[in-house]
Amino acid sequence: MKTAFLGLGAIGTPMARHVAAKSSLTVWNRTAETAATFAAATGASAEPTPAAAATGAEVVLTCLPTSREVESLLDGPTGLLAGMAAGTLLIDCTSGDPQSSRRIAARLGERGIAFIDAPVSGGVSGAEAGTLTVMCGGDEVTFARARPVLEFFGRKIVLVGPTGAGDALKAVNNALLAVHIWSAAEGLAALAKAGVKPSAALDVINASSGRSNTSENLIPQRVVTRAFPQTFRLALLEKDVAIAAEFIRDQRVASPVIQQVAELFRLARHELGETADHVEAVRLVEEWSATVISD
Amino acid sequence: MKTAFLGLGAIGTPMARHVAAKSSLTVWNRTAETAATFAAATGASAEPTPAAAATGAEVVLTCLPTSREVESLLDGPTGLLAGMAAGTLLIDCTSGDPQSSRRIAARLGERGIAFIDAPVSGGVSGAEAGTLTVMCGGDEVTFARARPVLEFFGRKIVLVGPTGAGDALKAVNNALLAVHIWSAAEGLAALAKAGVKPSAALDVINASSGRSNTSENLIPQRVVTRAFPQTFRLALLEKDVAIAAEFIRDQRVASPVIQQVAELFRLARHELGETADHVEAVRLVEEWSATVISD
Amino acid sequence: MKTAFLGLGAIGTPMARHVAAKSSLTVWNRTAETAATFAAATGASAEPTPAAAATGAEVVLTCLPTSREVESLLDGPTGLLAGMAAGTLLIDCTSGDPQSSRRIAARLGERGIAFIDAPVSGGVSGAEAGTLTVMCGGDEVTFARARPVLEFFGRKIVLVGPTGAGDALKAVNNALLAVHIWSAAEGLAALAKAGVKPSAALDVINASSGRSNTSENLIPQRVVTRAFPQTFRLALLEKDVAIAAEFIRDQRVASPVIQQVAELFRLARHELGETADHVEAVRLVEEWSATVISD
Amino acid sequence: MKTAFLGLGAIGTPMARHVAAKSSLTVWNRTAETAATFAAATGASAEPTPAAAATGAEVVLTCLPTSREVESLLDGPTGLLAGMAAGTLLIDCTSGDPQSSRRIAARLGERGIAFIDAPVSGGVSGAEAGTLTVMCGGDEVTFARARPVLEFFGRKIVLVGPTGAGDALKAVNNALLAVHIWSAAEGLAALAKAGVKPSAALDVINASSGRSNTSENLIPQRVVTRAFPQTFRLALLEKDVAIAAEFIRDQRVASPVIQQVAELFRLARHELGETADHVEAVRLVEEWSATVISD
């Protein structure tokens, strides 16, 4: 099978490596050197434009920061639409937003090109191991076509609803992550000020009803240790929470908690900058309470 | 060892059963029949007043709805203080509030009686199995005295800080539970309205970063099935979130998320009443968005 | 001057009456009888379609529930674009949203038609008295053309910024109104429960720093008296707060208070229905606290 | 009449000046020089302790930062209780909290001393002009005794409810002030970023339904001008909002908006420090959105 992959970022690169191993792959990246390096290492071929990368491919995969970047690749003589033929398929693994995905699907549909939104979870390590969870939005026929390609790098691959549903679910998952981080920080900061060691508190919470992936993994491994590794940028999580917040409003669901956390991450992004890791949101709660969540 | 147990409620009764099996137990309960029935079944002796139950006991355990009930048992000719001798120990397993526990500890201390706050988690099933988690607030000497008794019904028994720290940690754990329930309901209600089946959404979230005890257990088993079993009253969770909210404020930690969830549970309690289960908070999110989180 | 007016609602009708008195007016309304009745009373002529109403008019005014309705009138053989000639002007007095207004302006601009968003404040009584405040978004040339028409019904007429700025300002004003109503209700409900008469509390607040139009006029005249007159539907205020919330997010301003009030009005609209007056939001605070803000 | 005044701060000093002009006044202040200077200027006598100041006074007035300071003056050989005789009256003009005032009233009552909480509004200028608003909590007999003294510096003097009601109302008023400041800042920051001049926006809002004392006076005079005069410390407003938030919770009124604003002012106090003026809360909204609310 001939495939193309656009967007060789932190997650995209290991995903594309799996695709390269199991199909005839052409790649494109905004920074051309990245594509050249990737091609040299994997035997894929690098092309200078989206159009050139897509030409001849049965399936094109995109993995970009936001839906805006995906949309910006579509048009013009070097754009994706200039390279993709009728009957081909675009799998968008971007953590996109549902409205944009529906708009993209509609534009592709006019040219007989199929579309599925297929954001992933599992992080860089999951991408490297080929064990990502892939949540898809689209129809069953398109999902059946996309599945063999998604199996190159995914383990749990689920069609969750119509176009945009994959984006929506990814955004909601990440919004819950953001809620869990922020609320755990509030509670643990107060406990720390009252003389309760964070590790002791976490030990109890993780044996109780308040536990979450955040309390079981993120806080003990990253906050209490002060390691704060850079694995997923806060700026990207902020974007996802904003997508979730807008999606939930579009569905007219009163959502005071998620809307508020969207605001808190907005200001955390402003305060902590574009390179901070998502777990560093905790630092803001710490700063505002003049304490540190550490033993 | 001679022990006394005051408060034979849903959790207290199975706890007291373990205590009865391993010590010479006297019990008291506001409704006397409950104590009589318990005594008949376990060989414990039932007494008509807190003072009578406490007389002669080395260790008195209390397990009541709130600290207010504990304080109300102390005074008067039939009160706990009329029965407890200097040198004895009061273990309060109530999900209490730190300020009241400090006040109780001070009053007992004036009479040479030790105090430890020791709220539990694990629910009725944990109480029956004797596998509760017990989070203690007090000094190390008192903790060492209390531990053998706590082992009658607890598996993980931890001293987490000074007097009131057990209450604070229990309240924070439950506040996180409340945050997780409410935010999951917001996200899943919107996904349901957008055509994503809750069970499919949960399947993905539980393989991703947004998972929690709530998404792994409570929502699939109780909400999606519409079972809503009565295991822990919303009114009690509301009380715990209010304790957490006040505790966090006392520590001067800016805590917009937990404060807000305290308000939401306050109004949920008003809307859903005193007998609703804690997970039924989800019903309010469903009602406000005219949807049901069910497949 | 030849003018057209589309949308004879509660505010639109008295506005159009002023326009009819000072120009040669053609009207259109979704319910044709309303237009016929208006025409009979004012000497304006009623037309069956937007296109017909707009034909020959130098200036077309629209006053509809939302921007969505304005956009839906543009297209097709009976739409506004089929009737408006190049060189004419569309003044949209709808409390619209900035994004839609920019989209409408762009579409009209392609045909040489000028556009200005010009939402009004002052209510039905201001419209009848011809003393409305009009907040305009657009360029100065268009504003200069629109002003003589706006003076038919407006007293304070201000150009506040580029296209959409009028909508944004109207939405922010109404969001502040919503914030003031909700927060005053919270405070007064608690005071009432504590034995402070609402009228005494308002008397003091209105001599102090916490006063607002809401505390000076709305609460004493409408809530304390339990009159709750129907002057401005809560559903419309909810729409405006939602517009403000989205606008503020688009500007990337962290806005926890207004976002939260947007959620509260969303659920108030669900609970109180489409016909409730905006001040009735107070009823929800009253219900949740089992009190009444009345002497 | 013999009077005493304790607490010669920014507001207390001009209030005491009126009392000195109309009665035989003894003063006490934590910093003794302030009392000496005041005495020299007014003919009052300065005493070294609360007990000494209160001895012989029929009416004692206190005006301190918080109720905590009032309580801390009561006990010990130099405390107020050592100086006040049965049958005298304590008027507490502190912006206190209702619970503390009830506690103080109970303690004084045991000794036959009457108490009324009587916080004021109107600022330094109102204190100087003798035109303060005084909101009183207590019974009618005590109010009748206090009124002639309160008339020395107050214009609107109202009994609003039982002991603590004055504090509660003052706190709610100031909470509304805080809500108005924060929400206006959110809206105006977004408008400024969208190209709407703050002064133009305020001009319209102040002719519309969203107006408040904040939009009419504070923002135009202090924010748009960047003057930010130091008239009322943010730390004190934060304390008042916290009192309101706790009072409202005690009344079991679901109050998401005021609770949230309490958190925002808590963090604003942490970020801006103890000397910032209350209106400087706007600076935080400005910082988080990288804009300035100025023309």
mmCIF file of N, CA, C and O in Angstrom, chain C residues 41-116:
data_model
loop_
_atom_site.group_PDB
_atom_site.id
_atom_site.type_symbol
_atom_site.label_atom_id
_atom_site.label_comp_id
_atom_site.label_asym_id
_atom_site.label_seq_id
_atom_site.Cartn_x
_atom_site.Cartn_y
_atom_site.Cartn_z
ATOM 1 N N ALA C 41 -51.170 50.865 10.306
ATOM 2 C CA ALA C 41 -51.137 51.873 11.368
ATOM 3 C C ALA C 41 -50.196 53.020 11.059
ATOM 4 O O ALA C 41 -50.356 54.123 11.591
ATOM 5 N N THR C 42 -49.199 52.795 10.240
ATOM 6 C CA THR C 42 -48.135 53.792 10.086
ATOM 7 C C THR C 42 -48.035 54.390 8.695
ATOM 8 O O THR C 42 -47.295 55.354 8.489
ATOM 9 N N GLY C 43 -48.675 53.784 7.728
ATOM 10 C CA GLY C 43 -48.507 54.266 6.365
ATOM 11 C C GLY C 43 -47.334 53.661 5.649
ATOM 12 O O GLY C 43 -47.068 53.979 4.478
ATOM 13 N N ALA C 44 -46.591 52.792 6.323
ATOM 14 C CA ALA C 44 -45.526 52.060 5.639
ATOM 15 C C ALA C 44 -46.159 51.036 4.712
ATOM 16 O O ALA C 44 -47.348 50.745 4.811
ATOM 17 N N SER C 45 -45.367 50.502 3.786
ATOM 18 C CA SER C 45 -45.926 49.433 2.965
ATOM 19 C C SER C 45 -45.312 48.106 3.385
ATOM 20 O O SER C 45 -44.121 48.034 3.687
ATOM 21 N N ALA C 46 -46.132 47.053 3.425
ATOM 22 C CA ALA C 46 -45.656 45.726 3.815
ATOM 23 C C ALA C 46 -45.371 44.899 2.578
ATOM 24 O O ALA C 46 -46.127 44.953 1.607
ATOM 25 N N GLU C 47 -44.274 44.156 2.616
ATOM 26 C CA GLU C 47 -43.925 43.316 1.469
ATOM 27 C C GLU C 47 -43.807 41.858 1.919
ATOM 28 O O GLU C 47 -43.486 41.589 3.075
ATOM 29 N N PRO C 48 -44.024 40.939 0.985
ATOM 30 C CA PRO C 48 -44.079 39.523 1.389
ATOM 31 C C PRO C 48 -42.711 38.865 1.549
ATOM 32 O O PRO C 48 -42.633 37.794 2.148
ATOM 33 N N THR C 49 -41.659 39.471 1.029
ATOM 34 C CA THR C 49 -40.333 38.837 1.127
ATOM 35 C C THR C 49 -39.283 39.885 1.482
ATOM 36 O O THR C 49 -39.458 41.077 1.211
ATOM 37 N N PRO C 50 -38.161 39.452 2.066
ATOM 38 C CA PRO C 50 -37.048 40.375 2.302
ATOM 39 C C PRO C 50 -36.605 41.049 1.011
ATOM 40 O O PRO C 50 -36.346 42.259 0.996
ATOM 41 N N ALA C 51 -36.536 40.286 -0.073
ATOM 42 C CA ALA C 51 -36.096 40.869 -1.345
ATOM 43 C C ALA C 51 -37.014 42.009 -1.759
ATOM 44 O O ALA C 51 -36.559 43.090 -2.150
ATOM 45 N N ALA C 52 -38.294 41.753 -1.672
ATOM 46 C CA ALA C 52 -39.251 42.777 -2.089
ATOM 47 C C ALA C 52 -39.164 44.007 -1.199
ATOM 48 O O ALA C 52 -39.222 45.148 -1.667
ATOM 49 N N ALA C 53 -39.000 43.778 0.119
ATOM 50 C CA ALA C 53 -38.901 44.913 1.038
ATOM 51 C C ALA C 53 -37.666 45.746 0.749
ATOM 52 O O ALA C 53 -37.681 46.972 0.822
ATOM 53 N N ALA C 54 -36.573 45.075 0.408
ATOM 54 C CA ALA C 54 -35.295 45.775 0.234
ATOM 55 C C ALA C 54 -35.199 46.481 -1.105
ATOM 56 O O ALA C 54 -34.409 47.429 -1.252
ATOM 57 N N THR C 55 -35.994 46.052 -2.065
ATOM 58 C CA THR C 55 -35.879 46.616 -3.413
ATOM 59 C C THR C 55 -36.151 48.113 -3.398
ATOM 60 O O THR C 55 -37.197 48.551 -2.934
ATOM 61 N N GLY C 56 -35.199 48.876 -3.871
ATOM 62 C CA GLY C 56 -35.377 50.317 -3.940
ATOM 63 C C GLY C 56 -34.960 51.060 -2.694
ATOM 64 O O GLY C 56 -34.865 52.295 -2.698
ATOM 65 N N ALA C 57 -34.678 50.340 -1.600
ATOM 66 C CA ALA C 57 -34.317 51.033 -0.353
ATOM 67 C C ALA C 57 -32.835 51.413 -0.360
ATOM 68 O O ALA C 57 -31.985 50.620 -0.778
ATOM 69 N N GLU C 58 -32.551 52.613 0.109
ATOM 70 C CA GLU C 58 -31.145 53.027 0.253
ATOM 71 C C GLU C 58 -30.536 52.407 1.505
ATOM 72 O O GLU C 58 -29.358 52.079 1.543
ATOM 73 N N VAL C 59 -31.382 52.317 2.530
ATOM 74 C CA VAL C 59 -30.933 51.766 3.811
ATOM 75 C C VAL C 59 -31.918 50.698 4.265
ATOM 76 O O VAL C 59 -33.120 50.946 4.309
ATOM 77 N N VAL C 60 -31.367 49.514 4.579
ATOM 78 C CA VAL C 60 -32.184 48.437 5.136
ATOM 79 C C VAL C 60 -31.788 48.243 6.587
ATOM 80 O O VAL C 60 -30.594 48.154 6.900
ATOM 81 N N LEU C 61 -32.776 48.183 7.475
ATOM 82 C CA LEU C 61 -32.507 47.889 8.893
ATOM 83 C C LEU C 61 -33.044 46.509 9.229
ATOM 84 O O LEU C 61 -34.146 46.149 8.794
ATOM 85 N N THR C 62 -32.265 45.751 10.006
ATOM 86 C CA THR C 62 -32.731 44.454 10.495
ATOM 87 C C THR C 62 -32.690 44.464 12.017
ATOM 88 O O THR C 62 -31.787 45.049 12.609
ATOM 89 N N CYS C 63 -33.687 43.825 12.613
ATOM 90 C CA CYS C 63 -33.741 43.723 14.074
ATOM 91 C C CYS C 63 -34.351 42.367 14.409
ATOM 92 O O CYS C 63 -35.568 42.239 14.550
ATOM 93 N N LEU C 64 -33.481 41.358 14.545
ATOM 94 C CA LEU C 64 -33.945 39.971 14.661
ATOM 95 C C LEU C 64 -33.388 39.340 15.924
ATOM 96 O O LEU C 64 -32.527 39.920 16.592
ATOM 97 N N PRO C 65 -33.877 38.152 16.297
ATOM 98 C CA PRO C 65 -33.425 37.568 17.571
ATOM 99 C C PRO C 65 -31.912 37.318 17.626
ATOM 100 O O PRO C 65 -31.270 37.644 18.632
ATOM 101 N N THR C 66 -31.349 36.739 16.575
ATOM 102 C CA THR C 66 -29.911 36.452 16.575
ATOM 103 C C THR C 66 -29.347 36.648 15.177
ATOM 104 O O THR C 66 -30.081 36.759 14.193
ATOM 105 N N SER C 67 -28.040 36.653 15.080
ATOM 106 C CA SER C 67 -27.375 36.787 13.782
ATOM 107 C C SER C 67 -27.757 35.657 12.839
ATOM 108 O O SER C 67 -27.746 35.827 11.618
ATOM 109 N N ARG C 68 -28.077 34.499 13.421
ATOM 110 C CA ARG C 68 -28.472 33.368 12.583
ATOM 111 C C ARG C 68 -29.669 33.732 11.699
ATOM 112 O O ARG C 68 -29.696 33.434 10.509
ATOM 113 N N GLU C 69 -30.643 34.408 12.285
ATOM 114 C CA GLU C 69 -31.815 34.809 11.504
ATOM 115 C C GLU C 69 -31.420 35.819 10.420
ATOM 116 O O GLU C 69 -31.951 35.787 9.317
ATOM 117 N N VAL C 70 -30.499 36.722 10.755
ATOM 118 C CA VAL C 70 -30.060 37.692 9.749
ATOM 119 C C VAL C 70 -29.431 36.951 8.576
ATOM 120 O O VAL C 70 -29.774 37.181 7.400
ATOM 121 N N GLU C 71 -28.521 36.031 8.881
ATOM 122 C CA GLU C 71 -27.860 35.287 7.796
ATOM 123 C C GLU C 71 -28.859 34.490 6.968
ATOM 124 O O GLU C 71 -28.707 34.367 5.756
ATOM 125 N N SER C 72 -29.887 33.981 7.643
ATOM 126 C CA SER C 72 -30.837 33.132 6.911
ATOM 127 C C SER C 72 -31.703 33.946 5.958
ATOM 128 O O SER C 72 -32.375 33.381 5.100
ATOM 129 N N LEU C 73 -31.705 35.270 6.129
ATOM 130 C CA LEU C 73 -32.515 36.115 5.230
ATOM 131 C C LEU C 73 -31.761 36.517 3.976
ATOM 132 O O LEU C 73 -32.346 37.106 3.063
ATOM 133 N N LEU C 74 -30.459 36.252 3.941
ATOM 134 C CA LEU C 74 -29.655 36.826 2.853
ATOM 135 C C LEU C 74 -29.911 36.170 1.507
ATOM 136 O O LEU C 74 -30.019 36.860 0.496
ATOM 137 N N ASP C 75 -30.005 34.846 1.484
ATOM 138 C CA ASP C 75 -29.877 34.126 0.208
ATOM 139 C C ASP C 75 -31.197 33.733 -0.427
ATOM 140 O O ASP C 75 -32.258 33.846 0.182
ATOM 141 N N GLY C 76 -31.089 33.241 -1.629
ATOM 142 C CA GLY C 76 -32.247 32.739 -2.355
ATOM 143 C C GLY C 76 -32.938 33.858 -3.110
ATOM 144 O O GLY C 76 -32.629 35.041 -2.913
ATOM 145 N N PRO C 77 -33.894 33.461 -3.943
ATOM 146 C CA PRO C 77 -34.558 34.464 -4.803
ATOM 147 C C PRO C 77 -35.386 35.467 -3.998
ATOM 148 O O PRO C 77 -35.655 36.561 -4.487
ATOM 149 N N THR C 78 -35.771 35.101 -2.779
ATOM 150 C CA THR C 78 -36.554 36.055 -1.975
ATOM 151 C C THR C 78 -35.698 36.708 -0.896
ATOM 152 O O THR C 78 -36.216 37.413 -0.036
ATOM 153 N N GLY C 79 -34.381 36.477 -0.935
ATOM 154 C CA GLY C 79 -33.507 36.955 0.123
ATOM 155 C C GLY C 79 -33.079 38.398 -0.074
ATOM 156 O O GLY C 79 -33.240 38.995 -1.146
ATOM 157 N N LEU C 80 -32.501 38.921 0.982
ATOM 158 C CA LEU C 80 -32.094 40.321 0.980
ATOM 159 C C LEU C 80 -31.139 40.639 -0.163
ATOM 160 O O LEU C 80 -31.239 41.692 -0.803
ATOM 161 N N LEU C 81 -30.214 39.708 -0.420
ATOM 162 C CA LEU C 81 -29.215 39.977 -1.457
ATOM 163 C C LEU C 81 -29.854 40.094 -2.837
ATOM 164 O O LEU C 81 -29.287 40.722 -3.740
ATOM 165 N N ALA C 82 -31.017 39.505 -2.988
ATOM 166 C CA ALA C 82 -31.718 39.626 -4.274
ATOM 167 C C ALA C 82 -32.387 40.991 -4.425
ATOM 168 O O ALA C 82 -32.776 41.377 -5.525
ATOM 169 N N GLY C 83 -32.507 41.706 -3.301
ATOM 170 C CA GLY C 83 -33.206 42.990 -3.381
ATOM 171 C C GLY C 83 -32.303 44.198 -3.205
ATOM 172 O O GLY C 83 -32.591 45.285 -3.712
ATOM 173 N N MET C 84 -31.183 44.022 -2.501
ATOM 174 C CA MET C 84 -30.331 45.193 -2.209
ATOM 175 C C MET C 84 -29.377 45.469 -3.370
ATOM 176 O O MET C 84 -28.703 44.574 -3.871
ATOM 177 N N ALA C 85 -29.308 46.725 -3.756
ATOM 178 C CA ALA C 85 -28.430 47.127 -4.863
ATOM 179 C C ALA C 85 -27.054 47.529 -4.324
ATOM 180 O O ALA C 85 -26.908 47.875 -3.144
ATOM 181 N N ALA C 86 -26.054 47.462 -5.186
ATOM 182 C CA ALA C 86 -24.729 47.980 -4.818
ATOM 183 C C ALA C 86 -24.878 49.437 -4.391
ATOM 184 O O ALA C 86 -25.697 50.178 -4.945
ATOM 185 N N GLY C 87 -24.106 49.826 -3.390
ATOM 186 C CA GLY C 87 -24.175 51.207 -2.933
ATOM 187 C C GLY C 87 -25.153 51.418 -1.793
ATOM 188 O O GLY C 87 -25.188 52.495 -1.197
ATOM 189 N N THR C 88 -25.956 50.416 -1.485
ATOM 190 C CA THR C 88 -26.898 50.579 -0.362
ATOM 191 C C THR C 88 -26.218 50.158 0.942
ATOM 192 O O THR C 88 -25.055 49.748 0.947
ATOM 193 N N LEU C 89 -26.963 50.252 2.026
ATOM 194 C CA LEU C 89 -26.407 50.041 3.373
ATOM 195 C C LEU C 89 -27.329 49.153 4.197
ATOM 196 O O LEU C 89 -28.544 49.396 4.228
ATOM 197 N N LEU C 90 -26.751 48.160 4.843
ATOM 198 C CA LEU C 90 -27.516 47.334 5.794
ATOM 199 C C LEU C 90 -27.092 47.695 7.214
ATOM 200 O O LEU C 90 -25.921 47.570 7.572
ATOM 201 N N ILE C 91 -28.050 48.168 8.022
ATOM 202 C CA ILE C 91 -27.825 48.448 9.442
ATOM 203 C C ILE C 91 -28.468 47.324 10.230
ATOM 204 O O ILE C 91 -29.691 47.167 10.206
ATOM 205 N N ASP C 92 -27.645 46.545 10.921
ATOM 206 C CA ASP C 92 -28.196 45.401 11.659
ATOM 207 C C ASP C 92 -28.288 45.736 13.148
ATOM 208 O O ASP C 92 -27.278 45.795 13.852
ATOM 209 N N CYS C 93 -29.503 45.952 13.621
ATOM 210 C CA CYS C 93 -29.743 46.308 15.028
ATOM 211 C C CYS C 93 -29.957 45.084 15.918
ATOM 212 O O CYS C 93 -30.217 45.229 17.125
ATOM 213 N N THR C 94 -29.862 43.920 15.314
ATOM 214 C CA THR C 94 -29.895 42.675 16.084
ATOM 215 C C THR C 94 -28.800 42.693 17.154
ATOM 216 O O THR C 94 -27.718 43.224 16.922
ATOM 217 N N SER C 95 -29.081 42.104 18.340
ATOM 218 C CA SER C 95 -27.995 41.831 19.293
ATOM 219 C C SER C 95 -27.280 40.587 18.781
ATOM 220 O O SER C 95 -27.524 39.469 19.232
ATOM 221 N N GLY C 96 -26.413 40.806 17.827
ATOM 222 C CA GLY C 96 -25.789 39.702 17.102
ATOM 223 C C GLY C 96 -24.457 39.297 17.707
ATOM 224 O O GLY C 96 -24.072 39.760 18.770
ATOM 225 N N ASP C 97 -23.763 38.414 16.980
ATOM 226 C CA ASP C 97 -22.435 38.041 17.455
ATOM 227 C C ASP C 97 -21.380 38.511 16.466
ATOM 228 O O ASP C 97 -21.617 38.560 15.255
ATOM 229 N N PRO C 98 -20.222 38.904 16.978
ATOM 230 C CA PRO C 98 -19.221 39.558 16.135
ATOM 231 C C PRO C 98 -18.773 38.717 14.942
ATOM 232 O O PRO C 98 -18.616 39.252 13.841
ATOM 233 N N GLN C 99 -18.602 37.422 15.143
ATOM 234 C CA GLN C 99 -18.135 36.588 14.029
ATOM 235 C C GLN C 99 -19.146 36.576 12.890
ATOM 236 O O GLN C 99 -18.779 36.720 11.719
ATOM 237 N N SER C 100 -20.400 36.421 13.227
ATOM 238 C CA SER C 100 -21.426 36.416 12.186
ATOM 239 C C SER C 100 -21.476 37.762 11.475
ATOM 240 O O SER C 100 -21.605 37.830 10.256
ATOM 241 N N SER C 101 -21.363 38.841 12.262
ATOM 242 C CA SER C 101 -21.421 40.168 11.633
ATOM 243 C C SER C 101 -20.253 40.367 10.670
ATOM 244 O O SER C 101 -20.414 40.936 9.590
ATOM 245 N N ARG C 102 -19.085 39.869 11.052
ATOM 246 C CA ARG C 102 -17.956 39.993 10.123
ATOM 247 C C ARG C 102 -18.183 39.170 8.858
ATOM 248 O O ARG C 102 -17.835 39.598 7.753
ATOM 249 N N ARG C 103 -18.816 38.007 9.029
ATOM 250 C CA ARG C 103 -19.096 37.157 7.871
ATOM 251 C C ARG C 103 -20.129 37.835 6.967
ATOM 252 O O ARG C 103 -19.985 37.864 5.738
ATOM 253 N N ILE C 104 -21.166 38.403 7.576
ATOM 254 C CA ILE C 104 -22.200 39.091 6.796
ATOM 255 C C ILE C 104 -21.596 40.295 6.073
ATOM 256 O O ILE C 104 -21.849 40.526 4.885
ATOM 257 N N ALA C 105 -20.774 41.058 6.806
ATOM 258 C CA ALA C 105 -20.143 42.243 6.194
ATOM 259 C C ALA C 105 -19.319 41.845 4.987
ATOM 260 O O ALA C 105 -19.326 42.534 3.947
ATOM 261 N N ALA C 106 -18.599 40.718 5.108
ATOM 262 C CA ALA C 106 -17.757 40.288 3.998
ATOM 263 C C ALA C 106 -18.598 39.911 2.781
ATOM 264 O O ALA C 106 -18.282 40.281 1.638
ATOM 265 N N ARG C 107 -19.699 39.210 3.031
ATOM 266 C CA ARG C 107 -20.541 38.798 1.904
ATOM 267 C C ARG C 107 -21.180 40.008 1.230
ATOM 268 O O ARG C 107 -21.258 40.093 0.000
ATOM 269 N N LEU C 108 -21.647 40.953 2.034
ATOM 270 C CA LEU C 108 -22.240 42.159 1.453
ATOM 271 C C LEU C 108 -21.191 42.964 0.709
ATOM 272 O O LEU C 108 -21.455 43.523 -0.362
ATOM 273 N N GLY C 109 -20.007 43.025 1.294
ATOM 274 C CA GLY C 109 -18.923 43.807 0.694
ATOM 275 C C GLY C 109 -18.593 43.341 -0.718
ATOM 276 O O GLY C 109 -18.290 44.164 -1.602
ATOM 277 N N GLU C 110 -18.715 42.032 -0.949
ATOM 278 C CA GLU C 110 -18.447 41.496 -2.291
ATOM 279 C C GLU C 110 -19.400 42.079 -3.328
ATOM 280 O O GLU C 110 -19.121 42.053 -4.521
ATOM 281 N N ARG C 111 -20.548 42.565 -2.862
ATOM 282 C CA ARG C 111 -21.536 43.112 -3.790
ATOM 283 C C ARG C 111 -21.624 44.636 -3.675
ATOM 284 O O ARG C 111 -22.583 45.248 -4.158
ATOM 285 N N GLY C 112 -20.674 45.217 -2.962
ATOM 286 C CA GLY C 112 -20.687 46.676 -2.868
ATOM 287 C C GLY C 112 -21.717 47.221 -1.906
ATOM 288 O O GLY C 112 -22.102 48.391 -1.972
ATOM 289 N N ILE C 113 -22.195 46.389 -1.013
ATOM 290 C CA ILE C 113 -23.182 46.842 -0.027
ATOM 291 C C ILE C 113 -22.469 47.064 1.307
ATOM 292 O O ILE C 113 -21.677 46.220 1.740
ATOM 293 N N ALA C 114 -22.725 48.207 1.926
ATOM 294 C CA ALA C 114 -22.085 48.509 3.213
ATOM 295 C C ALA C 114 -22.858 47.868 4.362
ATOM 296 O O ALA C 114 -24.058 47.592 4.245
ATOM 297 N N PHE C 115 -22.135 47.635 5.459
ATOM 298 C CA PHE C 115 -22.750 46.978 6.619
ATOM 299 C C PHE C 115 -22.259 47.627 7.899
ATOM 300 O O PHE C 115 -21.089 47.977 8.024
ATOM 301 N N ILE C 116 -23.168 47.751 8.863
ATOM 302 C CA ILE C 116 -22.775 48.217 10.188
ATOM 303 C C ILE C 116 -23.598 47.445 11.220
ATOM 304 O O ILE C 116 -24.796 47.237 11.037
#
